[in-house]
Amino acid sequence: ILTILGNSAVLATAARRSSLLKSPELLTVNLAVADLGMALSMYPLAIASAWNHAWLGGDASCVYYALMGFLFGVCSMMTLCAMAVIRFLVTNASKSNSNRITKNTVCILIAFIWLYSLLWAILPLLGWGYYGPEPFGISCTIAWSKFHNSSNGFSFILSMFLLCTVLPALTIVACYLGIAWKVHKAYQEIQNIDRIPNAAKLEKKLTLMAVLISVAFLSSWTPYAAASFWSIFNSSDSLQPVVTLLPCLFAKSSTAYNPFIYYVFSKAFRCEVRKLQCCCGWRVRYFSSDNSAENPVSTMWSG
């Protein structure tokens, strides 16, 4: 519910101010699309299977669930990587060159991200790697347990781990470390904090927001990656079901964090959310200037 409401608010806000969106903000929209797609395509089936205490739908639904999870997961990871690279380029570029990253360039980059994610998602369907149920039985993903005795599966997971996880994660870390060093040197040159330009303060806030988004995503998926990598070299029976279930649930929670981060750091997003609430029929509690504080207008839902 949090994922759907939060990311729908992000998309609605982007639609309302589409003409004002800067080119890097299109990656934020793409991230919201990936998170919302994961929630709509996967979570209802997982919830129904949890209530059923067993997977619903058989092999076909298992492959569908794993395919959607892999597609949207890789798309989110590569989008965060692209955000870090563009943020690094914008921070280190001169003012005259910072506008070279156009909307068309970002749209082409987003198309490449989806094609790259789709390619990795369909490779198991073409015979390189496998999809299968999780050890706890109410979710499906890449069949990690088959990889410790299968050269085909092991080559796939090793390639995927390097190209879809390690390399993007290292790129994200390197870009933000470079940005932090650049900002640190810039602030050292300005002795008086009151003399720091508003543009520099805004750049610092945007960078901090992007860092938190990346940290939230990587923190959510690291336990799941560790448990999955363990099952490559060891039998899945060596882990208790709860040990494999909790990292999976924690990874799914990654789709709900971003709208809250936007709400804290973006004044424009907060204002747009309030406008959306009013458009949907919410009446915010307020105190009339003509009446005493004891007579507030009550909150109403007229939707």
PDB file of C-alpha atoms in Angstrom:
ATOM      1  CA  ILE A   1       0.000   0.000   0.000  1.00  0.00           C
ATOM      2  CA  LEU A   2       2.810   2.395   0.899  1.00  0.00           C
ATOM      3  CA  THR A   3       4.620   1.558  -2.336  1.00  0.00           C
ATOM      4  CA  ILE A   4       1.556   2.103  -4.519  1.00  0.00           C
ATOM      5  CA  LEU A   5       0.417   5.310  -2.824  1.00  0.00           C
ATOM      6  CA  GLY A   6       3.894   6.817  -2.552  1.00  0.00           C
ATOM      7  CA  ASN A   7       5.091   6.089  -6.080  1.00  0.00           C
ATOM      8  CA  SER A   8       1.708   7.008  -7.562  1.00  0.00           C
ATOM      9  CA  ALA A   9       2.104  10.391  -5.875  1.00  0.00           C
ATOM     10  CA  VAL A  10       5.573  10.708  -7.439  1.00  0.00           C
ATOM     11  CA  LEU A  11       4.197   9.949 -10.913  1.00  0.00           C
ATOM     12  CA  ALA A  12       1.204  12.245 -10.447  1.00  0.00           C
ATOM     13  CA  THR A  13       3.507  15.052  -9.325  1.00  0.00           C
ATOM     14  CA  ALA A  14       5.743  14.484 -12.337  1.00  0.00           C
ATOM     15  CA  ALA A  15       2.725  14.595 -14.641  1.00  0.00           C
ATOM     16  CA  ARG A  16       1.453  17.848 -13.104  1.00  0.00           C
ATOM     17  CA  ARG A  17       4.796  19.603 -13.571  1.00  0.00           C
ATOM     18  CA  SER A  18       6.020  17.739 -16.655  1.00  0.00           C
ATOM     19  CA  SER A  19       7.007  20.944 -18.437  1.00  0.00           C
ATOM     20  CA  LEU A  20       9.217  21.941 -15.485  1.00  0.00           C
ATOM     21  CA  LEU A  21      11.010  18.619 -15.102  1.00  0.00           C
ATOM     22  CA  LYS A  22      14.754  18.727 -15.610  1.00  0.00           C
ATOM     23  CA  SER A  23      16.393  15.935 -17.564  1.00  0.00           C
ATOM     24  CA  PRO A  24      17.953  14.126 -14.520  1.00  0.00           C
ATOM     25  CA  GLU A  25      14.515  14.060 -12.857  1.00  0.00           C
ATOM     26  CA  LEU A  26      13.302  11.681 -15.574  1.00  0.00           C
ATOM     27  CA  LEU A  27      15.426   9.004 -13.914  1.00  0.00           C
ATOM     28  CA  THR A  28      13.500   9.592 -10.691  1.00  0.00           C
ATOM     29  CA  VAL A  29      10.283   9.032 -12.628  1.00  0.00           C
ATOM     30  CA  ASN A  30      11.732   5.843 -14.123  1.00  0.00           C
ATOM     31  CA  LEU A  31      12.654   4.600 -10.653  1.00  0.00           C
ATOM     32  CA  ALA A  32       9.083   5.206  -9.474  1.00  0.00           C
ATOM     33  CA  VAL A  33       7.752   3.294 -12.516  1.00  0.00           C
ATOM     34  CA  ALA A  34      10.005   0.324 -11.684  1.00  0.00           C
ATOM     35  CA  ASP A  35       8.972   0.329  -8.006  1.00  0.00           C
ATOM     36  CA  LEU A  36       5.292   0.640  -8.864  1.00  0.00           C
ATOM     37  CA  GLY A  37       5.565  -2.076 -11.512  1.00  0.00           C
ATOM     38  CA  MET A  38       7.154  -4.437  -9.010  1.00  0.00           C
ATOM     39  CA  ALA A  39       4.412  -3.802  -6.468  1.00  0.00           C
ATOM     40  CA  LEU A  40       1.528  -4.256  -8.921  1.00  0.00           C
ATOM     41  CA  SER A  41       2.902  -7.273 -10.774  1.00  0.00           C
ATOM     42  CA  MET A  42       4.368  -9.254  -7.859  1.00  0.00           C
ATOM     43  CA  TYR A  43       3.077  -8.353  -4.416  1.00  0.00           C
ATOM     44  CA  PRO A  44      -0.582  -9.418  -4.802  1.00  0.00           C
ATOM     45  CA  LEU A  45       0.481 -12.922  -5.854  1.00  0.00           C
ATOM     46  CA  ALA A  46       3.017 -13.146  -3.024  1.00  0.00           C
ATOM     47  CA  ILE A  47       0.444 -11.989  -0.460  1.00  0.00           C
ATOM     48  CA  ALA A  48      -2.149 -14.492  -1.702  1.00  0.00           C
ATOM     49  CA  SER A  49       0.455 -17.270  -1.547  1.00  0.00           C
ATOM     50  CA  ALA A  50       1.362 -16.274   2.003  1.00  0.00           C
ATOM     51  CA  TRP A  51      -2.291 -16.536   3.091  1.00  0.00           C
ATOM     52  CA  ASN A  52      -2.483 -19.888   1.290  1.00  0.00           C
ATOM     53  CA  HIS A  53       0.712 -21.139   3.012  1.00  0.00           C
ATOM     54  CA  ALA A  54       1.882 -22.407  -0.395  1.00  0.00           C
ATOM     55  CA  TRP A  55       2.666 -21.021  -3.825  1.00  0.00           C
ATOM     56  CA  LEU A  56      -0.354 -20.389  -6.062  1.00  0.00           C
ATOM     57  CA  GLY A  57      -0.531 -21.030  -9.788  1.00  0.00           C
ATOM     58  CA  GLY A  58       2.156 -23.613 -10.370  1.00  0.00           C
ATOM     59  CA  ASP A  59       5.248 -23.299 -12.557  1.00  0.00           C
ATOM     60  CA  ALA A  60       3.846 -20.695 -14.958  1.00  0.00           C
ATOM     61  CA  SER A  61       3.075 -18.151 -12.262  1.00  0.00           C
ATOM     62  CA  CYS A  62       6.418 -18.910 -10.591  1.00  0.00           C
ATOM     63  CA  VAL A  63       8.322 -18.076 -13.768  1.00  0.00           C
ATOM     64  CA  TYR A  64       6.197 -14.936 -14.266  1.00  0.00           C
ATOM     65  CA  TYR A  65       6.847 -13.764 -10.693  1.00  0.00           C
ATOM     66  CA  ALA A  66      10.593 -14.370 -10.916  1.00  0.00           C
ATOM     67  CA  LEU A  67      10.775 -12.689 -14.332  1.00  0.00           C
ATOM     68  CA  MET A  68       9.023  -9.557 -13.084  1.00  0.00           C
ATOM     69  CA  GLY A  69      11.188  -9.428  -9.972  1.00  0.00           C
ATOM     70  CA  PHE A  70      14.405  -9.757 -11.951  1.00  0.00           C
ATOM     71  CA  LEU A  71      13.293  -7.234 -14.588  1.00  0.00           C
ATOM     72  CA  PHE A  72      12.250  -4.495 -12.173  1.00  0.00           C
ATOM     73  CA  GLY A  73      15.113  -5.213  -9.757  1.00  0.00           C
ATOM     74  CA  VAL A  74      17.815  -4.832 -12.417  1.00  0.00           C
ATOM     75  CA  CYS A  75      16.021  -1.779 -13.818  1.00  0.00           C
ATOM     76  CA  SER A  76      16.046  -0.108 -10.386  1.00  0.00           C
ATOM     77  CA  MET A  77      19.713  -0.899  -9.849  1.00  0.00           C
ATOM     78  CA  MET A  78      20.776   0.410 -13.253  1.00  0.00           C
ATOM     79  CA  THR A  79      18.609   3.528 -12.816  1.00  0.00           C
ATOM     80  CA  LEU A  80      20.355   4.304  -9.526  1.00  0.00           C
ATOM     81  CA  CYS A  81      23.696   3.793 -11.257  1.00  0.00           C
ATOM     82  CA  ALA A  82      22.686   6.203 -14.038  1.00  0.00           C
ATOM     83  CA  MET A  83      21.508   8.739 -11.447  1.00  0.00           C
ATOM     84  CA  ALA A  84      24.888   8.597  -9.718  1.00  0.00           C
ATOM     85  CA  VAL A  85      26.839   9.010 -12.959  1.00  0.00           C
ATOM     86  CA  ILE A  86      24.717  11.952 -14.143  1.00  0.00           C
ATOM     87  CA  ARG A  87      24.889  13.586 -10.716  1.00  0.00           C
ATOM     88  CA  PHE A  88      28.691  13.207 -10.843  1.00  0.00           C
ATOM     89  CA  LEU A  89      28.877  14.700 -14.343  1.00  0.00           C
ATOM     90  CA  VAL A  90      26.616  17.629 -13.428  1.00  0.00           C
ATOM     91  CA  THR A  91      28.560  18.358 -10.233  1.00  0.00           C
ATOM     92  CA  ASN A  92      31.937  18.345 -11.971  1.00  0.00           C
ATOM     93  CA  ALA A  93      30.858  20.113 -15.159  1.00  0.00           C
ATOM     94  CA  SER A  94      31.117  23.834 -15.668  1.00  0.00           C
ATOM     95  CA  LYS A  95      27.928  25.869 -15.725  1.00  0.00           C
ATOM     96  CA  SER A  96      28.038  26.120 -19.517  1.00  0.00           C
ATOM     97  CA  ASN A  97      28.423  22.339 -19.937  1.00  0.00           C
ATOM     98  CA  SER A  98      25.927  21.243 -17.276  1.00  0.00           C
ATOM     99  CA  ASN A  99      23.024  21.648 -19.698  1.00  0.00           C
ATOM    100  CA  ARG A 100      24.437  19.203 -22.235  1.00  0.00           C
ATOM    101  CA  ILE A 101      22.538  16.327 -20.618  1.00  0.00           C
ATOM    102  CA  THR A 102      19.264  16.845 -22.444  1.00  0.00           C
ATOM    103  CA  LYS A 103      15.940  15.107 -22.001  1.00  0.00           C
ATOM    104  CA  ASN A 104      16.476  13.201 -25.230  1.00  0.00           C
ATOM    105  CA  THR A 105      19.782  11.869 -23.906  1.00  0.00           C
ATOM    106  CA  VAL A 106      18.154  10.722 -20.670  1.00  0.00           C
ATOM    107  CA  CYS A 107      15.241   9.137 -22.553  1.00  0.00           C
ATOM    108  CA  ILE A 108      17.699   7.134 -24.660  1.00  0.00           C
ATOM    109  CA  LEU A 109      19.504   6.110 -21.472  1.00  0.00           C
ATOM    110  CA  ILE A 110      16.217   4.978 -19.886  1.00  0.00           C
ATOM    111  CA  ALA A 111      15.357   2.937 -22.990  1.00  0.00           C
ATOM    112  CA  PHE A 112      18.781   1.280 -22.791  1.00  0.00           C
ATOM    113  CA  ILE A 113      18.219   0.498 -19.083  1.00  0.00           C
ATOM    114  CA  TRP A 114      14.930  -1.273 -19.837  1.00  0.00           C
ATOM    115  CA  LEU A 115      16.410  -3.226 -22.747  1.00  0.00           C
ATOM    116  CA  TYR A 116      19.402  -4.241 -20.634  1.00  0.00           C
ATOM    117  CA  SER A 117      17.122  -5.362 -17.779  1.00  0.00           C
ATOM    118  CA  LEU A 118      14.813  -7.238 -20.146  1.00  0.00           C
ATOM    119  CA  LEU A 119      17.768  -9.056 -21.703  1.00  0.00           C
ATOM    120  CA  TRP A 120      18.962 -10.367 -18.347  1.00  0.00           C
ATOM    121  CA  ALA A 121      15.403 -11.256 -17.313  1.00  0.00           C
ATOM    122  CA  ILE A 122      14.728 -13.441 -20.368  1.00  0.00           C
ATOM    123  CA  LEU A 123      18.110 -15.215 -20.400  1.00  0.00           C
ATOM    124  CA  PRO A 124      16.888 -17.911 -17.944  1.00  0.00           C
ATOM    125  CA  LEU A 125      13.949 -18.535 -20.300  1.00  0.00           C
ATOM    126  CA  LEU A 126      16.445 -19.093 -23.117  1.00  0.00           C
ATOM    127  CA  GLY A 127      18.379 -21.719 -21.185  1.00  0.00           C
ATOM    128  CA  TRP A 128      21.094 -19.750 -19.399  1.00  0.00           C
ATOM    129  CA  GLY A 129      20.167 -19.905 -15.723  1.00  0.00           C
ATOM    130  CA  TYR A 130      16.935 -21.049 -14.085  1.00  0.00           C
ATOM    131  CA  TYR A 131      13.906 -19.662 -12.296  1.00  0.00           C
ATOM    132  CA  GLY A 132      12.446 -21.492  -9.318  1.00  0.00           C
ATOM    133  CA  PRO A 133      10.752 -21.198  -5.903  1.00  0.00           C
ATOM    134  CA  GLU A 134      12.367 -19.665  -2.860  1.00  0.00           C
ATOM    135  CA  PRO A 135      13.319 -22.080  -0.021  1.00  0.00           C
ATOM    136  CA  PHE A 136      10.367 -20.894   2.094  1.00  0.00           C
ATOM    137  CA  GLY A 137       7.957 -21.784  -0.727  1.00  0.00           C
ATOM    138  CA  ILE A 138       5.786 -18.684  -1.148  1.00  0.00           C
ATOM    139  CA  SER A 139       7.940 -16.698  -3.562  1.00  0.00           C
ATOM    140  CA  CYS A 140       9.970 -17.326  -6.727  1.00  0.00           C
ATOM    141  CA  THR A 141      13.271 -16.013  -8.019  1.00  0.00           C
ATOM    142  CA  ILE A 142      16.430 -17.247  -9.712  1.00  0.00           C
ATOM    143  CA  ALA A 143      17.011 -20.858  -8.644  1.00  0.00           C
ATOM    144  CA  TRP A 144      20.101 -20.139  -6.565  1.00  0.00           C
ATOM    145  CA  SER A 145      20.288 -23.644  -5.105  1.00  0.00           C
ATOM    146  CA  LYS A 146      20.916 -25.212  -8.531  1.00  0.00           C
ATOM    147  CA  PHE A 147      24.023 -23.214  -9.152  1.00  0.00           C
ATOM    148  CA  HIS A 148      26.464 -25.034  -6.864  1.00  0.00           C
ATOM    149  CA  ASN A 149      26.179 -28.194  -9.012  1.00  0.00           C
ATOM    150  CA  SER A 150      25.522 -26.670 -12.433  1.00  0.00           C
ATOM    151  CA  SER A 151      28.192 -24.987 -14.556  1.00  0.00           C
ATOM    152  CA  ASN A 152      25.478 -23.376 -16.707  1.00  0.00           C
ATOM    153  CA  GLY A 153      23.724 -21.867 -13.713  1.00  0.00           C
ATOM    154  CA  PHE A 154      26.947 -20.861 -11.987  1.00  0.00           C
ATOM    155  CA  SER A 155      28.250 -18.978 -15.046  1.00  0.00           C
ATOM    156  CA  PHE A 156      24.946 -17.121 -15.273  1.00  0.00           C
ATOM    157  CA  ILE A 157      24.825 -16.098 -11.618  1.00  0.00           C
ATOM    158  CA  LEU A 158      28.477 -15.067 -11.617  1.00  0.00           C
ATOM    159  CA  SER A 159      28.011 -12.909 -14.735  1.00  0.00           C
ATOM    160  CA  MET A 160      24.766 -11.438 -13.403  1.00  0.00           C
ATOM    161  CA  PHE A 161      26.316 -10.776  -9.996  1.00  0.00           C
ATOM    162  CA  LEU A 162      29.226  -8.885 -11.547  1.00  0.00           C
ATOM    163  CA  LEU A 163      27.384  -6.947 -14.271  1.00  0.00           C
ATOM    164  CA  CYS A 164      24.076  -6.245 -12.504  1.00  0.00           C
ATOM    165  CA  THR A 165      25.179  -5.882  -8.875  1.00  0.00           C
ATOM    166  CA  VAL A 166      28.892  -5.428  -8.173  1.00  0.00           C
ATOM    167  CA  LEU A 167      29.806  -3.142 -11.073  1.00  0.00           C
ATOM    168  CA  PRO A 168      26.768  -0.808 -10.663  1.00  0.00           C
ATOM    169  CA  ALA A 169      27.273  -0.704  -6.872  1.00  0.00           C
ATOM    170  CA  LEU A 170      30.963   0.173  -7.233  1.00  0.00           C
ATOM    171  CA  THR A 171      30.055   2.835  -9.793  1.00  0.00           C
ATOM    172  CA  ILE A 172      27.507   4.358  -7.409  1.00  0.00           C
ATOM    173  CA  VAL A 173      29.999   4.425  -4.528  1.00  0.00           C
ATOM    174  CA  ALA A 174      32.792   5.871  -6.692  1.00  0.00           C
ATOM    175  CA  CYS A 175      30.546   8.619  -8.115  1.00  0.00           C
ATOM    176  CA  TYR A 176      29.262   9.767  -4.739  1.00  0.00           C
ATOM    177  CA  LEU A 177      32.718   9.675  -3.206  1.00  0.00           C
ATOM    178  CA  GLY A 178      33.898  11.862  -6.084  1.00  0.00           C
ATOM    179  CA  ILE A 179      30.988  14.240  -5.519  1.00  0.00           C
ATOM    180  CA  ALA A 180      31.691  14.378  -1.774  1.00  0.00           C
ATOM    181  CA  TRP A 181      35.335  15.258  -2.433  1.00  0.00           C
ATOM    182  CA  LYS A 182      34.333  17.945  -4.936  1.00  0.00           C
ATOM    183  CA  VAL A 183      31.832  19.490  -2.510  1.00  0.00           C
ATOM    184  CA  HIS A 184      34.351  19.302   0.345  1.00  0.00           C
ATOM    185  CA  LYS A 185      36.979  21.177  -1.687  1.00  0.00           C
ATOM    186  CA  ALA A 186      34.439  23.764  -2.793  1.00  0.00           C
ATOM    187  CA  TYR A 187      33.288  24.444   0.767  1.00  0.00           C
ATOM    188  CA  GLN A 188      36.897  24.723   1.954  1.00  0.00           C
ATOM    189  CA  GLU A 189      37.394  27.597  -0.460  1.00  0.00           C
ATOM    190  CA  ILE A 190      34.457  29.462   1.082  1.00  0.00           C
ATOM    191  CA  GLN A 191      35.280  30.471   4.636  1.00  0.00           C
ATOM    192  CA  ASN A 192      31.944  32.097   5.447  1.00  0.00           C
ATOM    193  CA  ILE A 193      28.951  29.713   5.344  1.00  0.00           C
ATOM    194  CA  ASP A 194      26.632  32.652   4.589  1.00  0.00           C
ATOM    195  CA  ARG A 195      28.467  33.278   1.333  1.00  0.00           C
ATOM    196  CA  ILE A 196      27.722  29.844  -0.098  1.00  0.00           C
ATOM    197  CA  PRO A 197      25.545  30.328  -3.208  1.00  0.00           C
ATOM    198  CA  ASN A 198      22.005  29.000  -3.105  1.00  0.00           C
ATOM    199  CA  ALA A 199      22.766  26.887  -6.181  1.00  0.00           C
ATOM    200  CA  ALA A 200      25.568  25.123  -4.289  1.00  0.00           C
ATOM    201  CA  LYS A 201      23.280  24.481  -1.326  1.00  0.00           C
ATOM    202  CA  LEU A 202      20.618  23.056  -3.650  1.00  0.00           C
ATOM    203  CA  GLU A 203      23.212  20.859  -5.356  1.00  0.00           C
ATOM    204  CA  LYS A 204      24.311  19.525  -1.977  1.00  0.00           C
ATOM    205  CA  LYS A 205      20.714  18.737  -0.994  1.00  0.00           C
ATOM    206  CA  LEU A 206      20.013  16.952  -4.295  1.00  0.00           C
ATOM    207  CA  THR A 207      23.194  14.916  -3.918  1.00  0.00           C
ATOM    208  CA  LEU A 208      22.303  13.947  -0.348  1.00  0.00           C
ATOM    209  CA  MET A 209      18.848  12.866  -1.488  1.00  0.00           C
ATOM    210  CA  ALA A 210      20.343  10.718  -4.262  1.00  0.00           C
ATOM    211  CA  VAL A 211      22.811   9.164  -1.813  1.00  0.00           C
ATOM    212  CA  LEU A 212      20.024   8.243   0.609  1.00  0.00           C
ATOM    213  CA  ILE A 213      17.989   6.665  -2.203  1.00  0.00           C
ATOM    214  CA  SER A 214      20.965   4.544  -3.213  1.00  0.00           C
ATOM    215  CA  VAL A 215      21.825   3.616   0.380  1.00  0.00           C
ATOM    216  CA  ALA A 216      18.215   2.586   1.077  1.00  0.00           C
ATOM    217  CA  PHE A 217      18.145   0.377  -2.024  1.00  0.00           C
ATOM    218  CA  LEU A 218      21.528  -1.253  -1.426  1.00  0.00           C
ATOM    219  CA  SER A 219      20.833  -1.771   2.286  1.00  0.00           C
ATOM    220  CA  SER A 220      17.515  -3.437   1.496  1.00  0.00           C
ATOM    221  CA  TRP A 221      18.971  -5.835  -1.056  1.00  0.00           C
ATOM    222  CA  THR A 222      22.305  -6.676   0.629  1.00  0.00           C
ATOM    223  CA  PRO A 223      20.869  -9.272   3.081  1.00  0.00           C
ATOM    224  CA  TYR A 224      19.006 -10.952   0.229  1.00  0.00           C
ATOM    225  CA  ALA A 225      22.128 -10.971  -1.954  1.00  0.00           C
ATOM    226  CA  ALA A 226      24.143 -12.476   0.909  1.00  0.00           C
ATOM    227  CA  ALA A 227      21.568 -15.224   1.557  1.00  0.00           C
ATOM    228  CA  SER A 228      21.319 -15.975  -2.160  1.00  0.00           C
ATOM    229  CA  PHE A 229      25.073 -16.131  -2.612  1.00  0.00           C
ATOM    230  CA  TRP A 230      25.292 -18.485   0.372  1.00  0.00           C
ATOM    231  CA  SER A 231      22.872 -20.887  -1.291  1.00  0.00           C
ATOM    232  CA  ILE A 232      25.105 -21.071  -4.371  1.00  0.00           C
ATOM    233  CA  PHE A 233      27.817 -22.930  -2.478  1.00  0.00           C
ATOM    234  CA  ASN A 234      25.666 -24.580   0.189  1.00  0.00           C
ATOM    235  CA  SER A 235      22.416 -26.457   0.271  1.00  0.00           C
ATOM    236  CA  SER A 236      19.357 -24.302   0.887  1.00  0.00           C
ATOM    237  CA  ASP A 237      18.402 -26.744   3.666  1.00  0.00           C
ATOM    238  CA  SER A 238      21.319 -25.379   5.700  1.00  0.00           C
ATOM    239  CA  LEU A 239      19.346 -22.151   6.229  1.00  0.00           C
ATOM    240  CA  GLN A 240      16.179 -21.935   8.274  1.00  0.00           C
ATOM    241  CA  PRO A 241      13.104 -20.741   6.311  1.00  0.00           C
ATOM    242  CA  VAL A 242      12.907 -17.556   8.377  1.00  0.00           C
ATOM    243  CA  VAL A 243      16.542 -16.779   7.490  1.00  0.00           C
ATOM    244  CA  THR A 244      15.632 -16.805   3.796  1.00  0.00           C
ATOM    245  CA  LEU A 245      12.218 -15.181   4.258  1.00  0.00           C
ATOM    246  CA  LEU A 246      13.252 -12.047   6.172  1.00  0.00           C
ATOM    247  CA  PRO A 247      15.877 -10.858   3.628  1.00  0.00           C
ATOM    248  CA  CYS A 248      13.293 -11.364   0.874  1.00  0.00           C
ATOM    249  CA  LEU A 249      10.712  -9.233   2.684  1.00  0.00           C
ATOM    250  CA  PHE A 250      13.323  -6.616   3.499  1.00  0.00           C
ATOM    251  CA  ALA A 251      14.303  -6.431  -0.184  1.00  0.00           C
ATOM    252  CA  LYS A 252      10.657  -5.936  -1.186  1.00  0.00           C
ATOM    253  CA  SER A 253      10.420  -2.993   1.212  1.00  0.00           C
ATOM    254  CA  SER A 254      12.924  -1.069  -0.945  1.00  0.00           C
ATOM    255  CA  THR A 255      10.079   0.036  -3.232  1.00  0.00           C
ATOM    256  CA  ALA A 256       8.422   2.048  -0.439  1.00  0.00           C
ATOM    257  CA  TYR A 257      11.305   4.225   0.797  1.00  0.00           C
ATOM    258  CA  ASN A 258      11.910   6.647  -2.068  1.00  0.00           C
ATOM    259  CA  PRO A 259       8.689   8.727  -1.847  1.00  0.00           C
ATOM    260  CA  PHE A 260       9.385   9.405   1.835  1.00  0.00           C
ATOM    261  CA  ILE A 261      12.919  10.552   0.990  1.00  0.00           C
ATOM    262  CA  TYR A 262      11.522  12.872  -1.698  1.00  0.00           C
ATOM    263  CA  TYR A 263       8.972  14.230   0.769  1.00  0.00           C
ATOM    264  CA  VAL A 264      11.664  15.092   3.335  1.00  0.00           C
ATOM    265  CA  PHE A 265      14.136  16.701   0.934  1.00  0.00           C
ATOM    266  CA  SER A 266      11.971  18.233  -1.798  1.00  0.00           C
ATOM    267  CA  LYS A 267       9.849  21.257  -0.956  1.00  0.00           C
ATOM    268  CA  ALA A 268       8.267  21.142  -4.419  1.00  0.00           C
ATOM    269  CA  PHE A 269       7.201  17.528  -3.909  1.00  0.00           C
ATOM    270  CA  ARG A 270       5.653  18.360  -0.524  1.00  0.00           C
ATOM    271  CA  CYS A 271       3.649  21.182  -2.077  1.00  0.00           C
ATOM    272  CA  GLU A 272       2.466  18.965  -4.936  1.00  0.00           C
ATOM    273  CA  VAL A 273       1.410  16.207  -2.527  1.00  0.00           C
ATOM    274  CA  ARG A 274      -0.681  18.705  -0.593  1.00  0.00           C
ATOM    275  CA  LYS A 275      -2.294  19.837  -3.849  1.00  0.00           C
ATOM    276  CA  LEU A 276      -3.022  16.217  -4.750  1.00  0.00           C
ATOM    277  CA  GLN A 277      -4.674  15.718  -1.365  1.00  0.00           C
ATOM    278  CA  CYS A 278      -6.902  18.696  -2.007  1.00  0.00           C
ATOM    279  CA  CYS A 279      -7.733  17.459  -5.513  1.00  0.00           C
ATOM    280  CA  CYS A 280      -8.739  14.073  -4.085  1.00  0.00           C
ATOM    281  CA  GLY A 281     -11.170  15.707  -1.681  1.00  0.00           C
ATOM    282  CA  TRP A 282      -9.117  16.005   1.504  1.00  0.00           C
ATOM    283  CA  ARG A 283      -9.831  19.046   3.636  1.00  0.00           C
ATOM    284  CA  VAL A 284      -6.856  19.903   5.787  1.00  0.00           C
ATOM    285  CA  ARG A 285      -7.574  20.843   9.403  1.00  0.00           C
ATOM    286  CA  TYR A 286      -6.964  24.503   9.928  1.00  0.00           C
ATOM    287  CA  PHE A 287      -7.860  27.272  12.356  1.00  0.00           C
ATOM    288  CA  SER A 288      -9.929  30.123  11.064  1.00  0.00           C
ATOM    289  CA  SER A 289      -8.463  33.559  11.625  1.00  0.00           C
ATOM    290  CA  ASP A 290     -11.924  34.859  12.523  1.00  0.00           C
ATOM    291  CA  ASN A 291     -12.713  32.174  15.076  1.00  0.00           C
ATOM    292  CA  SER A 292     -11.044  31.094  18.267  1.00  0.00           C
ATOM    293  CA  ALA A 293      -8.662  28.150  18.442  1.00  0.00           C
ATOM    294  CA  GLU A 294     -11.375  26.114  20.153  1.00  0.00           C
ATOM    295  CA  ASN A 295     -13.466  26.007  16.961  1.00  0.00           C
ATOM    296  CA  PRO A 296     -11.329  24.365  14.282  1.00  0.00           C
ATOM    297  CA  VAL A 297     -12.880  23.250  11.060  1.00  0.00           C
ATOM    298  CA  SER A 298     -12.975  19.466  11.251  1.00  0.00           C
ATOM    299  CA  THR A 299     -11.180  17.254   8.772  1.00  0.00           C
ATOM    300  CA  MET A 300     -13.491  15.900   6.075  1.00  0.00           C
ATOM    301  CA  TRP A 301     -13.235  13.259   3.382  1.00  0.00           C
ATOM    302  CA  SER A 302     -15.484  14.101   0.466  1.00  0.00           C
ATOM    303  CA  GLY A 303     -14.027  11.700  -2.101  1.00  0.00           C
TER     304      GLY A 303
END
